[in-house]
Structure formats: structure tokens, C-alpha cells
Short mmCIF file of C-alpha atoms in Angstrom, two decimals:
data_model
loop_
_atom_site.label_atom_id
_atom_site.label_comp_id
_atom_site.label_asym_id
_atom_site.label_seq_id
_atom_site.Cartn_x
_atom_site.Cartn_y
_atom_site.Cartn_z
CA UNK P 266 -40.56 4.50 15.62
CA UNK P 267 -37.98 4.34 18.53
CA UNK P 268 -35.68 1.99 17.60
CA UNK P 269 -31.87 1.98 18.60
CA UNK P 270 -29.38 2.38 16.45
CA UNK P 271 -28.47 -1.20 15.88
CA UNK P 272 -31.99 -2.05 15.88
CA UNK P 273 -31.56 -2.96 12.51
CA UNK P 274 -28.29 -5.18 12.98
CA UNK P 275 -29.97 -7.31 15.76
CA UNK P 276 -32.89 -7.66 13.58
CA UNK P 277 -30.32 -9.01 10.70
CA UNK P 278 -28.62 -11.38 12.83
CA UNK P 279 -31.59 -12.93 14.64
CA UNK P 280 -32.92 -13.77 10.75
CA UNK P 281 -29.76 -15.03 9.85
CA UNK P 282 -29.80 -17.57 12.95
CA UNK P 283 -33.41 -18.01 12.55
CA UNK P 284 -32.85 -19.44 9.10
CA UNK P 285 -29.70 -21.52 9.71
CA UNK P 286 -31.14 -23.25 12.52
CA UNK P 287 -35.34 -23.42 11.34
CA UNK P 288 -34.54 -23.04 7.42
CA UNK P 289 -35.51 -20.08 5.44
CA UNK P 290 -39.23 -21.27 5.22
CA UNK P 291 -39.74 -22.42 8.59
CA UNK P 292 -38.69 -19.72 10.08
CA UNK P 293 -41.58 -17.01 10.78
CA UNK P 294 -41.69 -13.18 11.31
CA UNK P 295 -42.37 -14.17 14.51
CA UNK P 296 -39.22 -16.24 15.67
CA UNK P 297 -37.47 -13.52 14.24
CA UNK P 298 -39.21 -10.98 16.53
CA UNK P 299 -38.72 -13.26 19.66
CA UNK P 300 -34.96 -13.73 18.73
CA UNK P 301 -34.22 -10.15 18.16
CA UNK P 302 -36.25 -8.57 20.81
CA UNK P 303 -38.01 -6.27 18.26
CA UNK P 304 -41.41 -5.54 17.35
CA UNK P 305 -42.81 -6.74 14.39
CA UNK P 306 -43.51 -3.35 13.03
CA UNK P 307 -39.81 -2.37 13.81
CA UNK P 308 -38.92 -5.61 11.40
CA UNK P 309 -41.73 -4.76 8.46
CA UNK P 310 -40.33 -0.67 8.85
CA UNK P 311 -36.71 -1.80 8.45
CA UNK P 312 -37.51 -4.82 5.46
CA UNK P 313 -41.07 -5.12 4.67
CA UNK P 314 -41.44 -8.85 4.66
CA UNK P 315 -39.59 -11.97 5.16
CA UNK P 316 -38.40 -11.81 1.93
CA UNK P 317 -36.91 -8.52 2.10
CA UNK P 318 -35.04 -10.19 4.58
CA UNK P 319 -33.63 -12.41 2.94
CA UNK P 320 -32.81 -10.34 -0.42
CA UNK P 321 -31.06 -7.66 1.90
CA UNK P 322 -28.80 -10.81 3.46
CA UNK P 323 -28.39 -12.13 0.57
CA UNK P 324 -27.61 -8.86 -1.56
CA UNK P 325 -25.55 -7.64 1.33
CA UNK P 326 -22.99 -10.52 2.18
CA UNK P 327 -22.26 -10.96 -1.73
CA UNK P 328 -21.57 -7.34 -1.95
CA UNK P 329 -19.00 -7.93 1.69
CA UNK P 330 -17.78 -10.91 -0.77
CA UNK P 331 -17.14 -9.72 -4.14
CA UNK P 332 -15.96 -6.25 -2.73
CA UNK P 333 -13.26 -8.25 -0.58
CA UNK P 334 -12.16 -10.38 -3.95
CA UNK P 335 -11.82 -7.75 -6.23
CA UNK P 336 -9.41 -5.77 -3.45
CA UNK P 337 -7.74 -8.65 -3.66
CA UNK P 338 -7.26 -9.13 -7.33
CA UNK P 339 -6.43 -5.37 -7.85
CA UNK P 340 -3.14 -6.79 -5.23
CA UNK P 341 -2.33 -9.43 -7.46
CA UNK P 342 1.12 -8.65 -9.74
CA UNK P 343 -0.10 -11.51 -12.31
CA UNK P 344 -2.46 -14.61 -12.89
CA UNK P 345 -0.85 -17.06 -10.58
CA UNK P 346 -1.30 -14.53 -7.61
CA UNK P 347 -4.71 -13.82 -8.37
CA UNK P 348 -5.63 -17.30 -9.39
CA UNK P 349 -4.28 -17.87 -5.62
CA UNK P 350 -6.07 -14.71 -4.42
CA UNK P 351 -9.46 -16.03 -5.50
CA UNK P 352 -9.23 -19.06 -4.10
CA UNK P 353 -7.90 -17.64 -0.53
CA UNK P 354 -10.53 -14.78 -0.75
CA UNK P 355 -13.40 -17.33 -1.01
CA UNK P 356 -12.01 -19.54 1.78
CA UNK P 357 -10.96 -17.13 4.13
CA UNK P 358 -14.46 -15.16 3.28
CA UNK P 359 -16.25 -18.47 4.42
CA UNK P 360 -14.50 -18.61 7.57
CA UNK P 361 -14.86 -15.16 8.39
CA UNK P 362 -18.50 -15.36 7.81
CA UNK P 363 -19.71 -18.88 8.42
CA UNK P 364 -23.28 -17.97 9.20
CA UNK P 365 -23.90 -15.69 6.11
CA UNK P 366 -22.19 -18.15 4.23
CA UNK P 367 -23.99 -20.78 5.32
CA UNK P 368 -27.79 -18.49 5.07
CA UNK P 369 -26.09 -17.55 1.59
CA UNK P 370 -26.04 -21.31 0.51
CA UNK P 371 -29.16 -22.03 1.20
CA UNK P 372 -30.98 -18.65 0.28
CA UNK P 373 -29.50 -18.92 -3.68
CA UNK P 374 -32.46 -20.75 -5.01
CA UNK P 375 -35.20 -18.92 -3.06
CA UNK P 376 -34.14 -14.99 -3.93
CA UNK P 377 -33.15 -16.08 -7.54
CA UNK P 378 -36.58 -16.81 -8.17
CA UNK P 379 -37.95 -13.66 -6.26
CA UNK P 380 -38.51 -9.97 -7.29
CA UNK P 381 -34.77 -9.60 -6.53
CA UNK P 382 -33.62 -12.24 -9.01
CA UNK P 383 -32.98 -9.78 -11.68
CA UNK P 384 -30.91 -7.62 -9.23
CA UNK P 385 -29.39 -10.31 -8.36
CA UNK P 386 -28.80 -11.85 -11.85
CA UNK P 387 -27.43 -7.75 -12.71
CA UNK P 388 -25.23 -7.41 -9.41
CA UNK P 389 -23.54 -11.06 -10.52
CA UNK P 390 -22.80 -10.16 -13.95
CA UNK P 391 -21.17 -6.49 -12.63
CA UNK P 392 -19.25 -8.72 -10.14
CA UNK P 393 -17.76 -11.18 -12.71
CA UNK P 394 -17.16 -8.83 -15.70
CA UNK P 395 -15.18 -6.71 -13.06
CA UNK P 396 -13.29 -9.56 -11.86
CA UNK P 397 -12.81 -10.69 -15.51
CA UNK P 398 -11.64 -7.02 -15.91
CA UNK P 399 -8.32 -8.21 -14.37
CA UNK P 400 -7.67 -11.32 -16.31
CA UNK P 401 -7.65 -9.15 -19.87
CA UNK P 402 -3.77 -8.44 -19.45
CA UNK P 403 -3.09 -11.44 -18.02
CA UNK P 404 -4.84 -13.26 -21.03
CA UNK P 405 -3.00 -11.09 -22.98
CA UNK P 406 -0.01 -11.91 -22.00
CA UNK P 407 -0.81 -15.27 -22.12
CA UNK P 408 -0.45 -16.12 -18.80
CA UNK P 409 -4.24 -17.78 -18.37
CA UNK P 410 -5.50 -20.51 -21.10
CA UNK P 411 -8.14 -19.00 -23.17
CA UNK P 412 -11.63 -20.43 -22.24
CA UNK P 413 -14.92 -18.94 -21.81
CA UNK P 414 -15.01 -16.17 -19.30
CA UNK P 415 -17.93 -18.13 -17.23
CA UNK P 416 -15.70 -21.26 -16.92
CA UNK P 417 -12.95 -19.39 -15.08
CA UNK P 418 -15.15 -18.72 -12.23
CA UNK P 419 -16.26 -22.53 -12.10
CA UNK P 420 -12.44 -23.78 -12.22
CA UNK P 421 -11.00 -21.05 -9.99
CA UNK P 422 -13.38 -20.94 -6.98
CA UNK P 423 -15.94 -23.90 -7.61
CA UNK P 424 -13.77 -26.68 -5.82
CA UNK P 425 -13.11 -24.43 -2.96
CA UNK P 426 -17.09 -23.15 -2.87
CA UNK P 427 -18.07 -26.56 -2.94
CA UNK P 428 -15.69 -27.75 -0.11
CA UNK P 429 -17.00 -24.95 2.09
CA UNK P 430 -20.16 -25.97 1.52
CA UNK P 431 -19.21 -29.73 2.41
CA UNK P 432 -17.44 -28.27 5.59
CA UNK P 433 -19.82 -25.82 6.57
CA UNK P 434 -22.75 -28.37 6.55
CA UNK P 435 -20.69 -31.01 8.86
CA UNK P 436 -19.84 -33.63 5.67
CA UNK P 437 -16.22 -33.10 6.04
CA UNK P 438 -14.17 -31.95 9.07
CA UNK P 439 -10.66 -30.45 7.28
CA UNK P 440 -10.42 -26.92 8.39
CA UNK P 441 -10.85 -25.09 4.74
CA UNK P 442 -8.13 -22.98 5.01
CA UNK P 443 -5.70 -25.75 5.31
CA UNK P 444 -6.78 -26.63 1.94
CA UNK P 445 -6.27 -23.57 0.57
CA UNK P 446 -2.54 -24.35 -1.03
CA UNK P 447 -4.04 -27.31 -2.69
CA UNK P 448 -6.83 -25.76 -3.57
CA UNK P 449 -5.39 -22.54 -5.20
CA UNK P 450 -2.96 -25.21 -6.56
CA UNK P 451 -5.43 -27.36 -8.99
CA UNK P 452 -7.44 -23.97 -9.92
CA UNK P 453 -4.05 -22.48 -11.54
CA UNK P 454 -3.22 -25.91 -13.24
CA UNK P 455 -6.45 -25.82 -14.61
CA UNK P 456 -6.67 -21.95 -15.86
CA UNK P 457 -3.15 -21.25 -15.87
CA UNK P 458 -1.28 -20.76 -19.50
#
């Protein structure tokens, strides 16, 4: 095969606008092809299927995501800052990546439920018990309220997830990151100790 070196890339990004603009299952091998200019053996060499796809989009932008948070958190000097940090991470993540974020949204469902889902279901719990890694001291200190290590993620970064979600779809026009004080604000009254 004699594809060029971003090949690949193109092939990535003409899914991911495929699918925002068509939806995951509307969109065919086919738009993708016409999109990225490659052939459809170059796309089934580089990802097999549609689906592969998807996982690799998927897999991919939460690994950009949780590799940017936990650089983050290893920044933060105690649980306020990284309370903060979350929140910011997430927000600024979205805005840096609105397309991904937006494919990411919608794609949850469909590669939970695929061969992938148990990678996926593996690569989330890695993620979060690393994250969680930084709260022990903090905990330990007493600086964060004791509550059930899947809760934190809900109260720290659900409000400004489901925000971006609201924004990203059209439903509400404030720019996330001016929300982000307010934002960061409720998550440490709600974790903090």
C-alpha cells in the first residue's frame, strides 16, 4: 500500500466529521472514503471496519484526555488546586477538542457495547484509580470529605461534562470556560473537607 504518511490522520479526521455531521450509524465507509480522499482498502488496512474506527477515536481522545488531567493533578500542591485542576482540565480539554469531544459524546454507548467495551471498561478504571491515586494524601489529611471514590468523579467533573455537552450541542451559548470559576467552585464545596 502507498499511502502518505498522514494517510492515516486524514482518514481519522474525515470519520470524525463524518460522524458529527451524519451520526455514527449513518455515516458509511464510503462517505468516509469520499471525505478523506482514500481508498477503501487504505481505510480497512489502517482500522478494519467502521467500528475500529470508532474504538481507535474513542480509545485515543480519552487517552489525549485523561493523560492531560492526570499532568495536571500531579501540578496540584493540595485538593482545592486539583479539585480546580479537574474541572479546568475537562473544560479547557472540550474546547481544545470540540469535535472529538463532541464524536466522544455520542460514540459512549455504541463502543461500550462493542468488542472494545471491556478495554474500555479496563482503560476507565486505570484512569480513575490513578487519578484517585492523588486524592489518598489529600484524604488523609483530611482535606476532601470521605465518600465513595466513584462519586468524586460525578461531583468534580459531572456539572462541567454535562455543560459541555449542553454547549457543544447548541442548548446553551455561555462560552464553557467562563464557567469554569463557578464551576470548579461548587465541585470543591461539594468534595472539599
Amino acid at each position: 500500500m502507498n499511502d502518505k504518511p498522514d494517510r492515516k490522520q486524514e482518514i481519522l479526521q474525515a470519520a470524525i466529521a463524518c460522524f458529527n455531521e451524519l451520526g455514527i450509524e449513518a455515516t458509511s465507509i464510503d462517505a468516509i472514503r469520499t471525505r478523506s480522499g482514500a481508498s477503501v482498502g487504505s481505510i480497512y488496512h489502517h482500522f478494519g471496519n467502521k467500528e475500529g474506527i470508532v474504538a481507535y477515536l474513542f480509545l485515543n481522545g480519552l487517552d489525549d484526555y485523561w493523560q492531560r488531567l492526570l499532568a495536571a493533578l500531579q501540578q496540584a500542591a493540595d485538593a482545592e488546586a486539583g479539585v480546580r485542576a479537574m474541572v479546568s482540565c475537562y473544560v479547557e480539554w472540550v474546547l481544545t477538542s470540540q469535535d472529538l469531544a463532541r464524536f466522544i459524546f455520542q460514540a459512549r454507548t455504541l463502543v461500550s457495547r462493542s468488542a472494545q467495551g471491556e478495554q474500555l471498561l479496563q482503560k476507565n478504571k486505570e484512569n480513575l484509580r490513578a487519578a484517585l491515586g492523588y486524592f489518598k494524601p489529600w484524604l488523609e489529611r483530611g482535606e476532601l470529605r470521605q465518600l465513595p471514590p466513584e462519586l468524586y468523579w460525578a461531583l468534580i467533573v459531572g456539572p462541567a461534562q454535562e455543560y459541555c455537552r449542553a454547549w457543544l450541542s447548541g442548548r446553551v451559548k455561555a462560552d464553557p470556560r467562563s464557567l469554569i470559576v463557578p464551576l470548579a467552585d461548587a465541585a470543591w464545596r461539594a468534595v472539599g473537607g
